[in-house]
Coordinates of C-alpha atoms in Angstrom, one line a residue:
Chain J
M209 CA -15.9 -19.9 23.3
I210 CA -13.8 -22.3 21.1
R211 CA -16.6 -24.6 20.3
D212 CA -16.6 -23.3 16.7
I213 CA -13.7 -25.4 15.5
T214 CA -15.1 -27.6 12.8
I215 CA -12.0 -29.3 11.3
G216 CA -12.2 -33.0 12.3
Q217 CA -15.7 -32.7 13.6
Y218 CA -18.4 -35.2 12.8
Y219 CA -21.8 -33.9 11.7
P220 CA -24.5 -36.6 12.2
A221 CA -27.0 -36.9 9.3
D222 CA -28.7 -39.6 7.5
S223 CA -27.1 -39.7 4.0
V224 CA -25.7 -42.2 1.6
I225 CA -22.2 -40.8 2.2
H226 CA -22.5 -41.2 6.0
K227 CA -23.2 -44.9 5.5
L228 CA -20.4 -45.7 3.1
D229 CA -17.5 -47.8 4.1
P230 CA -14.7 -45.5 5.3
R231 CA -12.2 -47.2 2.9
V232 CA -14.4 -46.1 0.0
K233 CA -14.5 -42.5 1.3
L234 CA -10.7 -42.5 1.8
F235 CA -10.1 -43.7 -1.7
G236 CA -12.6 -41.2 -3.0
V237 CA -10.9 -38.3 -1.2
V238 CA -7.4 -39.4 -2.5
I239 CA -8.7 -39.4 -6.1
Y240 CA -10.5 -36.1 -5.5
V241 CA -7.3 -34.5 -4.2
I242 CA -5.3 -35.9 -7.1
S243 CA -7.8 -34.5 -9.6
L244 CA -7.7 -31.2 -7.8
F245 CA -4.0 -30.7 -8.2
T246 CA -3.8 -32.0 -11.8
F247 CA -6.7 -30.3 -13.6
R248 CA -5.9 -27.7 -16.2
G249 CA -8.1 -25.0 -17.7
I250 CA -11.7 -24.1 -17.3
W251 CA -13.2 -27.5 -18.1
G252 CA -11.1 -29.3 -15.5
F253 CA -12.2 -26.7 -13.0
L254 CA -15.9 -27.2 -13.9
L255 CA -15.5 -31.0 -13.5
V256 CA -13.9 -30.7 -10.0
T257 CA -16.5 -28.1 -9.0
L258 CA -19.3 -30.4 -10.1
A259 CA -17.8 -33.4 -8.2
L260 CA -17.4 -31.3 -5.0
A261 CA -21.0 -29.9 -5.3
A262 CA -22.4 -33.3 -5.8
M263 CA -20.5 -34.6 -2.8
I264 CA -21.7 -31.8 -0.5
K265 CA -25.3 -32.1 -1.8
I266 CA -25.4 -35.9 -1.2
S267 CA -23.8 -35.6 2.3
K268 CA -26.7 -33.5 3.6
V269 CA -24.2 -31.5 5.7
P270 CA -25.2 -27.8 5.7
F271 CA -22.9 -25.8 3.5
R272 CA -22.7 -23.1 6.1
F273 CA -21.2 -25.6 8.5
M274 CA -18.4 -26.5 6.0
V275 CA -17.5 -22.9 5.3
K276 CA -16.8 -22.4 9.0
G277 CA -13.8 -24.7 8.6
L278 CA -12.4 -22.3 6.0
K279 CA -11.9 -19.5 8.6
A280 CA -8.8 -21.4 9.9
I281 CA -7.0 -21.2 6.6
V282 CA -7.7 -17.6 5.6
I283 CA -4.2 -16.5 6.4
I284 CA -2.5 -19.3 4.6
L285 CA -4.7 -18.6 1.7
I286 CA -3.8 -15.0 1.5
I287 CA -0.1 -15.7 1.8
T288 CA -0.1 -18.3 -0.9
A289 CA -2.1 -16.1 -3.2
M290 CA 0.3 -13.2 -2.6
F291 CA 3.4 -15.4 -3.4
N292 CA 1.8 -16.6 -6.6
L293 CA 0.7 -13.2 -7.6
F294 CA 3.9 -11.3 -7.2
L295 CA 6.6 -13.9 -7.8
T296 CA 5.5 -15.6 -11.0
P297 CA 7.5 -14.4 -14.0
G298 CA 5.8 -13.7 -17.3
E299 CA 3.8 -11.0 -19.2
T300 CA 3.5 -7.9 -17.0
L301 CA 0.0 -6.6 -16.4
V302 CA 0.4 -3.9 -13.7
T303 CA 3.6 -2.5 -12.1
I304 CA 3.4 -1.0 -8.6
W305 CA 6.7 0.5 -7.6
K306 CA 9.1 -2.4 -7.9
I307 CA 6.4 -5.1 -7.8
K308 CA 5.1 -6.6 -11.0
I309 CA 1.9 -8.5 -11.4
T310 CA 1.9 -10.8 -14.3
K311 CA -0.8 -12.5 -16.2
E312 CA 0.6 -15.9 -15.3
G313 CA 0.9 -14.9 -11.7
L314 CA -2.8 -13.8 -11.5
K315 CA -3.9 -17.0 -13.1
S316 CA -1.9 -19.2 -10.8
A317 CA -2.9 -17.2 -7.7
V318 CA -6.6 -17.6 -8.5
F319 CA -6.2 -21.3 -9.2
M320 CA -4.1 -21.9 -6.1
A321 CA -6.7 -20.2 -3.9
I322 CA -9.5 -22.3 -5.5
R323 CA -7.4 -25.5 -5.0
L324 CA -6.8 -24.8 -1.4
I325 CA -10.5 -23.9 -0.7
Y326 CA -11.6 -27.0 -2.5
L327 CA -9.1 -29.1 -0.7
I328 CA -10.4 -28.0 2.7
L329 CA -14.1 -28.4 1.6
G330 CA -13.5 -31.9 0.1
T331 CA -11.5 -33.3 3.0
S332 CA -13.9 -31.8 5.5
T333 CA -16.7 -33.7 3.8
L334 CA -14.8 -36.8 4.7
T335 CA -14.3 -35.9 8.4
L336 CA -17.8 -34.4 8.7
T337 CA -19.5 -37.6 7.5
T338 CA -17.2 -40.2 9.1
T339 CA -16.6 -40.6 12.9
P340 CA -13.0 -40.7 13.9
N341 CA -13.3 -44.3 14.9
Q342 CA -14.7 -45.3 11.5
L343 CA -11.9 -43.4 9.8
T344 CA -9.1 -45.1 11.7
D345 CA -10.8 -48.5 11.2
G346 CA -10.8 -47.8 7.5
M347 CA -7.2 -46.7 7.5
E348 CA -6.1 -49.7 9.6
K349 CA -7.7 -52.1 7.2
A350 CA -6.6 -50.3 4.0
F351 CA -3.0 -50.2 5.1
R352 CA -2.9 -53.6 6.6
P353 CA -0.6 -55.0 3.8
L354 CA 2.1 -52.7 5.2
N355 CA 2.3 -55.0 8.2
H356 CA 4.4 -57.4 6.0
I357 CA 7.2 -54.8 5.9
H358 CA 7.0 -54.3 9.6
V359 CA 5.0 -51.0 9.7
P360 CA 3.0 -51.0 13.0
V361 CA -0.3 -50.3 11.3
H362 CA -2.5 -51.1 14.2
E363 CA -0.5 -49.1 16.7
V364 CA -0.4 -46.1 14.5
A365 CA -4.2 -46.4 13.9
M366 CA -4.8 -46.7 17.6
M367 CA -2.6 -43.6 18.3
I368 CA -4.5 -41.6 15.7
S369 CA -7.9 -42.6 17.0
I370 CA -6.9 -41.8 20.6
A371 CA -5.5 -38.5 19.5
L372 CA -8.7 -37.6 17.6
R373 CA -10.8 -38.8 20.4
F374 CA -9.1 -36.5 22.8
I375 CA -9.4 -33.3 20.7
P376 CA -12.9 -32.5 21.7
I377 CA -12.2 -33.4 25.4
L378 CA -9.2 -31.1 25.5
V379 CA -11.1 -28.4 23.7
E380 CA -13.8 -28.6 26.3
E381 CA -11.3 -28.6 29.1
T382 CA -9.5 -25.6 27.7
D383 CA -12.9 -23.8 27.6
K384 CA -13.5 -24.7 31.2
I385 CA -10.0 -23.7 32.4
M386 CA -10.3 -20.4 30.5
K387 CA -13.6 -19.7 32.2
A388 CA -12.2 -20.5 35.6
Q389 CA -9.3 -18.2 35.1
I390 CA -11.4 -15.4 33.5
A391 CA -13.6 -15.6 36.6
R392 CA -10.4 -14.8 38.5
G393 CA -9.8 -11.8 36.3
A394 CA -7.4 -13.3 33.8
D395 CA -7.2 -11.6 30.5
F396 CA -6.4 -13.6 27.4
E397 CA -7.1 -11.0 24.8
S398 CA -5.5 -7.7 25.4
G399 CA -1.9 -6.7 25.6
N400 CA 1.2 -7.2 23.4
L401 CA 2.6 -10.5 22.3
I402 CA 4.8 -11.1 25.4
K403 CA 1.9 -10.2 27.7
K404 CA -0.3 -12.6 25.8
A405 CA 2.2 -15.4 26.0
K406 CA 2.6 -14.8 29.7
A407 CA -1.2 -14.9 30.1
M408 CA -1.2 -18.4 28.6
V409 CA 0.6 -19.9 31.6
P410 CA -2.5 -20.1 33.8
L411 CA -4.2 -21.9 31.0
L412 CA -1.4 -24.3 29.9
V413 CA -0.3 -25.5 33.3
P414 CA -3.7 -27.0 34.3
L415 CA -4.3 -28.2 30.7
F416 CA -1.0 -30.2 30.6
I417 CA -1.5 -31.6 34.1
S418 CA -5.0 -32.8 33.1
A419 CA -3.8 -34.2 29.8
F420 CA -1.1 -36.2 31.5
R421 CA -3.5 -37.4 34.1
R422 CA -6.0 -38.5 31.4
A423 CA -3.3 -40.3 29.5
N424 CA -2.2 -42.1 32.6
D425 CA -5.8 -43.1 33.4
L426 CA -6.5 -44.3 29.9
A427 CA -3.3 -46.4 29.8
L428 CA -4.3 -48.0 33.1
A429 CA -7.9 -48.7 31.9
M430 CA -6.6 -50.2 28.6
E431 CA -4.2 -52.4 30.5
A432 CA -6.9 -53.5 33.0
R433 CA -8.8 -54.8 30.0
C434 CA -5.8 -56.7 28.8
Y435 CA -5.0 -54.6 25.8
N436 CA -1.7 -55.7 24.3
G437 CA -1.6 -54.4 20.8
G438 CA -3.1 -55.5 17.5
A439 CA -2.1 -59.2 17.3
G440 CA -5.2 -61.5 17.3
R441 CA -7.5 -58.6 18.1
T442 CA -11.0 -58.9 16.5
K443 CA -13.5 -56.1 15.7
M444 CA -16.9 -55.7 17.1
K445 CA -18.1 -54.2 13.8
P446 CA -15.8 -55.6 11.1
L447 CA -15.8 -53.6 7.9
K448 CA -17.7 -55.2 5.1
Y449 CA -18.4 -53.8 1.6
Q450 CA -22.1 -53.4 0.8
K451 CA -23.8 -52.8 -2.6
A452 CA -23.5 -49.0 -2.2
D453 CA -19.8 -49.3 -1.7
H454 CA -19.2 -51.2 -4.9
I455 CA -21.3 -48.7 -6.8
S456 CA -19.3 -45.8 -5.2
Y457 CA -16.0 -47.4 -6.3
L458 CA -17.4 -47.6 -9.9
V459 CA -18.4 -43.9 -9.7
I460 CA -15.0 -42.9 -8.3
L461 CA -13.2 -44.9 -11.0
G462 CA -15.4 -43.4 -13.7
Y463 CA -14.5 -39.9 -12.3
L464 CA -10.8 -40.8 -12.4
V465 CA -11.1 -42.0 -16.1
I466 CA -12.8 -38.7 -17.0
V467 CA -10.1 -36.7 -15.2
I468 CA -7.3 -38.6 -17.0
L469 CA -9.0 -38.3 -20.4
M470 CA -9.5 -34.6 -20.0
R471 CA -5.9 -34.2 -18.9
V472 CA -4.6 -36.1 -22.0
L473 CA -7.0 -34.8 -24.6
L474 CA -7.6 -31.2 -23.7
Chain D
M284 CA -28.0 -4.1 45.7
S285 CA -29.2 -7.1 43.7
I286 CA -28.9 -9.2 40.6
I287 CA -31.9 -9.3 38.4
L288 CA -32.4 -11.8 35.5
D289 CA -35.0 -10.7 33.1
K290 CA -36.3 -13.4 30.6
V291 CA -32.9 -14.9 30.1
N292 CA -32.6 -17.4 27.3
Y293 CA -29.5 -19.3 26.3
V294 CA -29.1 -21.6 23.3
Y295 CA -25.9 -23.7 22.8
S296 CA -24.6 -24.2 19.2
E297 CA -27.5 -22.4 17.6
K298 CA -28.7 -23.6 14.3
T299 CA -26.7 -26.8 14.1
A300 CA -27.5 -30.4 14.8
Y301 CA -26.2 -30.0 18.3
E302 CA -28.6 -27.2 19.3
V303 CA -29.6 -27.2 22.9
H304 CA -32.0 -24.7 24.5
A305 CA -30.2 -24.6 27.9
L306 CA -32.1 -21.8 29.6
K307 CA -35.7 -20.8 28.9
D308 CA -37.2 -17.5 30.1
I309 CA -35.4 -17.3 33.4
N310 CA -36.7 -14.5 35.7
L311 CA -34.9 -14.2 39.0
K312 CA -34.2 -11.6 41.6
I313 CA -31.3 -12.2 43.9
E314 CA -31.2 -9.9 46.9
D315 CA -28.1 -8.9 49.0
G316 CA -27.1 -11.2 51.7
E317 CA -29.2 -14.2 50.6
F318 CA -28.1 -17.8 50.9
I319 CA -29.5 -19.5 47.9
G320 CA -29.3 -23.1 46.8
I321 CA -29.7 -24.3 43.2
I322 CA -30.6 -27.9 42.6
G323 CA -31.5 -29.8 39.5
H324 CA -30.4 -33.0 37.8
T325 CA -27.4 -33.1 35.3
G326 CA -28.1 -31.0 32.3
S327 CA -30.9 -28.9 33.8
G328 CA -29.1 -25.7 33.2
K329 CA -27.7 -24.9 36.6
S330 CA -24.1 -24.4 35.5
T331 CA -25.1 -22.4 32.5
L332 CA -27.3 -20.2 34.7
I333 CA -24.5 -19.4 37.2
Q334 CA -22.1 -18.6 34.4
H335 CA -24.5 -15.8 33.3
L336 CA -24.2 -14.1 36.7
N337 CA -20.6 -12.9 36.1
G338 CA -20.9 -12.5 32.3
L339 CA -18.9 -15.6 31.4
V340 CA -21.7 -16.7 29.1
K341 CA -23.7 -14.1 27.2
A342 CA -27.5 -14.7 27.1
T343 CA -29.0 -15.3 23.7
S344 CA -31.8 -13.0 24.7
G345 CA -32.9 -11.3 27.8
G346 CA -31.2 -8.9 30.3
I347 CA -29.1 -9.2 33.4
Y348 CA -28.9 -6.3 35.9
Y349 CA -26.3 -6.0 38.6
N350 CA -27.2 -3.3 41.1
G351 CA -29.5 -1.8 38.6
R352 CA -27.0 -1.7 35.7
D353 CA -27.4 -3.7 32.6
I354 CA -24.3 -5.9 32.3
Y355 CA -24.6 -6.1 28.6
D356 CA -24.1 -2.4 28.2
E357 CA -21.2 -1.3 26.0
D358 CA -19.5 0.6 28.8
F359 CA -20.1 -1.9 31.5
N360 CA -16.9 -3.0 33.2
M361 CA -17.1 -6.8 32.9
K362 CA -13.8 -7.3 34.7
E363 CA -15.0 -5.4 37.7
L364 CA -18.2 -7.5 37.7
R365 CA -16.1 -10.7 37.8
G366 CA -14.4 -9.4 40.9
K367 CA -17.8 -8.6 42.5
V368 CA -19.5 -11.9 41.6
G369 CA -16.9 -14.5 42.4
L370 CA -17.5 -17.9 40.7
V371 CA -15.8 -21.0 42.0
F372 CA -15.9 -23.9 39.5
Q373 CA -16.5 -27.5 40.4
Y374 CA -13.0 -28.7 39.7
P375 CA -10.1 -26.9 41.5
E376 CA -7.8 -28.7 39.0
H377 CA -9.0 -26.2 36.4
Q378 CA -7.6 -23.2 38.1
L379 CA -4.6 -24.1 40.2
F380 CA -1.4 -23.4 38.3
E381 CA 1.1 -21.6 40.5
T382 CA 4.1 -23.0 42.2
T383 CA 2.8 -22.3 45.7
I384 CA -0.7 -22.0 47.1
F385 CA -0.1 -18.5 48.3
A386 CA 1.0 -17.3 44.9
D387 CA -2.0 -19.0 43.3
V388 CA -4.4 -17.2 45.6
C389 CA -2.7 -13.9 44.8
F390 CA -3.5 -14.4 41.1
G391 CA -7.0 -12.9 41.3
P392 CA -6.3 -9.7 43.2
L393 CA -3.2 -9.1 41.1
N394 CA -5.4 -9.3 38.0
Q395 CA -7.6 -6.7 39.6
G396 CA -4.7 -4.3 39.4
L397 CA -3.8 -4.3 43.1
S398 CA -0.2 -3.8 44.3
K399 CA 1.7 -6.9 45.3
K400 CA 1.4 -5.9 49.0
E401 CA -2.4 -5.4 48.9
A402 CA -2.8 -8.7 46.9
E403 CA -0.8 -10.6 49.5
L404 CA -2.8 -9.1 52.3
Q405 CA -6.1 -10.1 50.6
A406 CA -4.7 -13.6 49.9
F407 CA -3.7 -13.9 53.5
T408 CA -7.2 -13.0 54.7
A409 CA -8.8 -15.3 52.2
L410 CA -6.7 -18.3 53.1
R411 CA -7.5 -17.6 56.8
S412 CA -11.2 -17.5 56.1
V413 CA -11.3 -20.8 54.3
G414 CA -9.4 -22.3 57.2
L415 CA -6.4 -23.8 55.5
P416 CA -3.6 -24.4 58.0
E417 CA -0.7 -22.1 57.5
E418 CA 1.9 -24.8 57.1
Y419 CA 0.4 -25.6 53.7
W420 CA 0.6 -22.1 52.3
Y421 CA 4.0 -22.4 50.6
Q422 CA 3.5 -25.9 49.3
S423 CA 2.6 -26.8 45.7
P424 CA -1.2 -26.8 45.3
F425 CA -0.9 -30.1 43.3
E426 CA 0.2 -32.1 46.4
L427 CA -3.0 -31.3 48.4
S428 CA -6.0 -33.6 49.0
G429 CA -9.2 -33.0 47.2
G430 CA -10.8 -31.1 50.0
Q431 CA -7.8 -28.9 50.5
K432 CA -7.6 -28.1 46.8
R433 CA -11.3 -27.0 47.0
R434 CA -10.4 -24.6 49.8
V435 CA -7.5 -23.1 47.9
A436 CA -9.8 -22.7 44.8
I437 CA -12.4 -20.9 47.0
A438 CA -9.7 -18.8 48.6
G439 CA -8.5 -17.9 45.1
V440 CA -11.9 -16.3 44.4
L441 CA -12.4 -14.9 47.9
A442 CA -9.2 -13.0 47.7
M443 CA -10.8 -10.8 45.1
K444 CA -13.3 -9.7 47.8
P445 CA -16.5 -10.5 46.0
E446 CA -19.9 -9.4 47.2
V447 CA -21.5 -12.5 45.8
L448 CA -19.9 -15.9 46.0
V449 CA -21.2 -18.6 43.6
L450 CA -20.0 -22.1 44.3
D451 CA -20.6 -24.9 41.6
E452 CA -20.9 -28.2 43.5
P453 CA -18.2 -27.4 46.0
T454 CA -18.6 -30.7 47.7
A455 CA -18.7 -33.2 44.8
G456 CA -16.2 -36.0 45.4
L457 CA -15.5 -35.1 49.0
D458 CA -15.9 -37.4 52.0
P459 CA -18.6 -36.5 54.6
Q460 CA -16.1 -34.7 56.9
G461 CA -14.5 -32.7 54.1
R462 CA -18.0 -31.8 52.9
D463 CA -19.2 -30.5 56.3
E464 CA -16.0 -28.5 56.8
I465 CA -16.3 -26.7 53.5
L466 CA -20.0 -26.0 53.9
D467 CA -19.6 -24.9 57.5
Q468 CA -16.9 -22.5 56.4
V469 CA -19.1 -21.1 53.7
A470 CA -22.0 -20.6 56.1
K471 CA -19.6 -18.9 58.5
M472 CA -18.6 -16.5 55.7
H473 CA -22.2 -15.8 54.9
K474 CA -22.9 -14.9 58.5
E475 CA -19.8 -13.0 59.4
L476 CA -19.0 -11.2 56.1
G477 CA -22.6 -10.8 55.1
M478 CA -21.8 -12.2 51.7
T479 CA -24.5 -13.3 49.2
I480 CA -23.9 -17.0 48.6
I481 CA -25.2 -19.1 45.8
L482 CA -24.6 -22.8 46.2
V483 CA -25.2 -25.3 43.4
S484 CA -25.5 -28.8 44.8
H485 CA -26.7 -32.3 44.2
S486 CA -27.2 -33.0 47.8
M487 CA -30.7 -32.3 49.2
E488 CA -29.3 -32.7 52.8
D489 CA -26.8 -30.0 52.2
V490 CA -29.2 -27.5 50.8
A491 CA -31.8 -28.2 53.4
K492 CA -29.3 -27.7 56.2
Y493 CA -27.7 -24.4 54.9
V494 CA -29.7 -22.4 52.5
D495 CA -32.6 -19.9 53.1
R496 CA -34.0 -20.0 49.6
L497 CA -34.0 -22.9 47.1
I498 CA -34.3 -22.7 43.4
V499 CA -35.1 -26.0 41.5
M500 CA -34.1 -26.1 37.8
N501 CA -35.6 -28.5 35.4
H502 CA -35.0 -28.6 31.6
G503 CA -33.7 -25.1 31.6
S504 CA -36.6 -23.5 33.5
V505 CA -37.1 -22.6 37.2
M506 CA -39.5 -25.3 38.5
F507 CA -39.7 -24.2 42.2
D508 CA -38.4 -21.1 44.0
G509 CA -38.9 -20.8 47.8
T510 CA -37.7 -21.8 51.2
P511 CA -36.4 -25.4 51.4
K512 CA -39.5 -26.3 53.4
E513 CA -41.8 -25.0 50.7
V514 CA -39.9 -26.7 48.0
F515 CA -39.5 -30.1 49.7
H516 CA -43.2 -30.1 50.4
H517 CA -43.5 -31.0 46.7
Y518 CA -41.3 -34.0 47.1
Q519 CA -43.5 -36.2 44.8
E520 CA -43.1 -33.7 42.0
L521 CA -39.4 -33.5 42.7
E522 CA -39.1 -37.3 42.4
A523 CA -40.9 -37.2 39.0
V524 CA -38.0 -35.1 37.6
G525 CA -35.3 -37.2 39.1
L526 CA -34.7 -35.3 42.3
A527 CA -35.7 -36.1 45.9
A528 CA -36.3 -34.6 49.3
P529 CA -33.8 -35.1 52.1
Q530 CA -33.9 -38.7 53.5
V531 CA -35.2 -37.4 56.8
T532 CA -38.3 -35.9 55.2
Y533 CA -39.2 -39.4 53.9
L534 CA -38.7 -40.8 57.4
M535 CA -41.0 -38.2 58.9
H536 CA -43.7 -39.0 56.3
E537 CA -43.4 -42.7 57.0
L538 CA -43.8 -42.0 60.7
R539 CA -46.9 -39.9 60.0
K540 CA -48.4 -42.7 58.0
K541 CA -48.0 -44.9 61.1
G542 CA -50.1 -42.5 63.0
I543 CA -47.3 -40.8 64.9
P544 CA -48.0 -37.0 64.9
V545 CA -44.5 -35.8 64.0
D546 CA -43.8 -32.7 61.8
G547 CA -43.9 -34.0 58.2
E548 CA -42.2 -30.8 57.0
A549 CA -38.9 -31.4 58.8
T550 CA -36.0 -31.2 56.3
T551 CA -33.0 -31.4 58.6
I552 CA -31.9 -34.0 61.2
E553 CA -32.0 -31.4 63.9
E554 CA -35.6 -30.4 63.2
A555 CA -36.7 -34.1 62.9
K556 CA -35.0 -34.8 66.2
A557 CA -36.8 -32.0 68.0
S558 CA -40.1 -33.0 66.5
I559 CA -39.7 -36.7 67.5
L560 CA -38.6 -35.8 71.0
K561 CA -41.6 -33.5 71.3
C562 CA -43.9 -36.4 70.4
F563 CA -42.4 -38.6 73.1
Q564 CA -42.8 -35.8 75.6
N565 CA -46.5 -35.3 74.7
R566 CA -47.1 -39.0 75.1
E567 CA -45.4 -39.1 78.5
N568 CA -47.4 -36.0 79.6
R569 CA -50.6 -37.7 78.7
S570 CA -49.8 -41.0 80.5

């Protein structure tokens, strides 16, 4: 029933991007997002589109699969576009009653919508090609210098990876509980808001109980294996840069240079 | 009165990397008042199959008919079907949520639109028929033992007065005594209320002892369908797919190999005992 959530889901495939070091991918996504929110004009838009298309093509993840993730942001998308459309002052195009649509508003609404869609597509390329564990490993290593100013990098990374690890489990559990309650005649769909909220109780109580039980079990299992934080902990698969990673860094930096040049020159 | 499955297919996560063909061309006819066991190793499609029976999962292709009516018809009342085909899931933890056991058992009948009084009456009958002692009824369901929770979960479905009761591994994780109590209770309901029972199980002993008809699932297809005796006759094929016959059947086969003329088809301890005693008697008579 709710298996269709794709945000944060890994899609196994044999591609260059799948094999890259997570740090490279993180860096790439950061640069991509920066370029996404700084580009101006049609040329900048083309460049970003090209970069995104290349990324998706190389990742070998079916485009259909990525688009599914967009469903979740449709409402945010519409609201943002509306605000931009109606509330930007400038040269009036159309006037409906008291609402004015301006040329600038139309332009910024379209670009905002594109930016949001590209943001989701780009970041989901990262999560679709990187397992949650790789991702947190990458983050832990990339942010390690923060340890010197007493940021608990390892602990945060561990918390994130546990949280990510539990999303599919809890989704599956929710599905099972829903089925068990529907089998007893529960109705999660019809009725007004208050009725719907009330209908959630038979779902949430078992879900919370099970989440607490799982957290408790996990803590015990970790303690039983002498887990005591990050100090002195080694990795089974330490991250090491390969040739492909160095090349990718060069490609990303090249992209960054082009983006800056375009921004300055055009 | 019957449930008919006609060429039912089900595919999980169609057209993605995770695609699984969970059910392949299932044809089954389940008659009124049958006591059916379904066995199969993990991932053979048992759970998916039973979730089709009350419309929780919609078949990718094929049809399901309840008392001659297509359950995928536009105007078919799915909610009513879920009252008629009661499905008890494996983990009672997935359905218990109320503050007291009694209130939890009332949840089903209240959803069916019954008045509070009628619902309480049905909950009362249901809790009686699963044999849960009355002193527990107003306690929190979370404080019960595993076996008692199972009973409450079964009562929660029974209170909806289903015609067909489907139990997904009701004995998993229970001790031998708890297991026997639950299954005896189910057998009693089958006999006294004339309910159709479908029991999904991992235990060959359990199904051999209780059911009249046994369906073996393997890789999403029905591998065998017959009486337990007929099915366990193929014990070598069952082993090849990771299943087995009851322990006592092996014992009887060993005895036959040694030249003792016992009944090799015995599947329950009672039958084996009778057959072995008969052998002794014959021998005494001869000498």
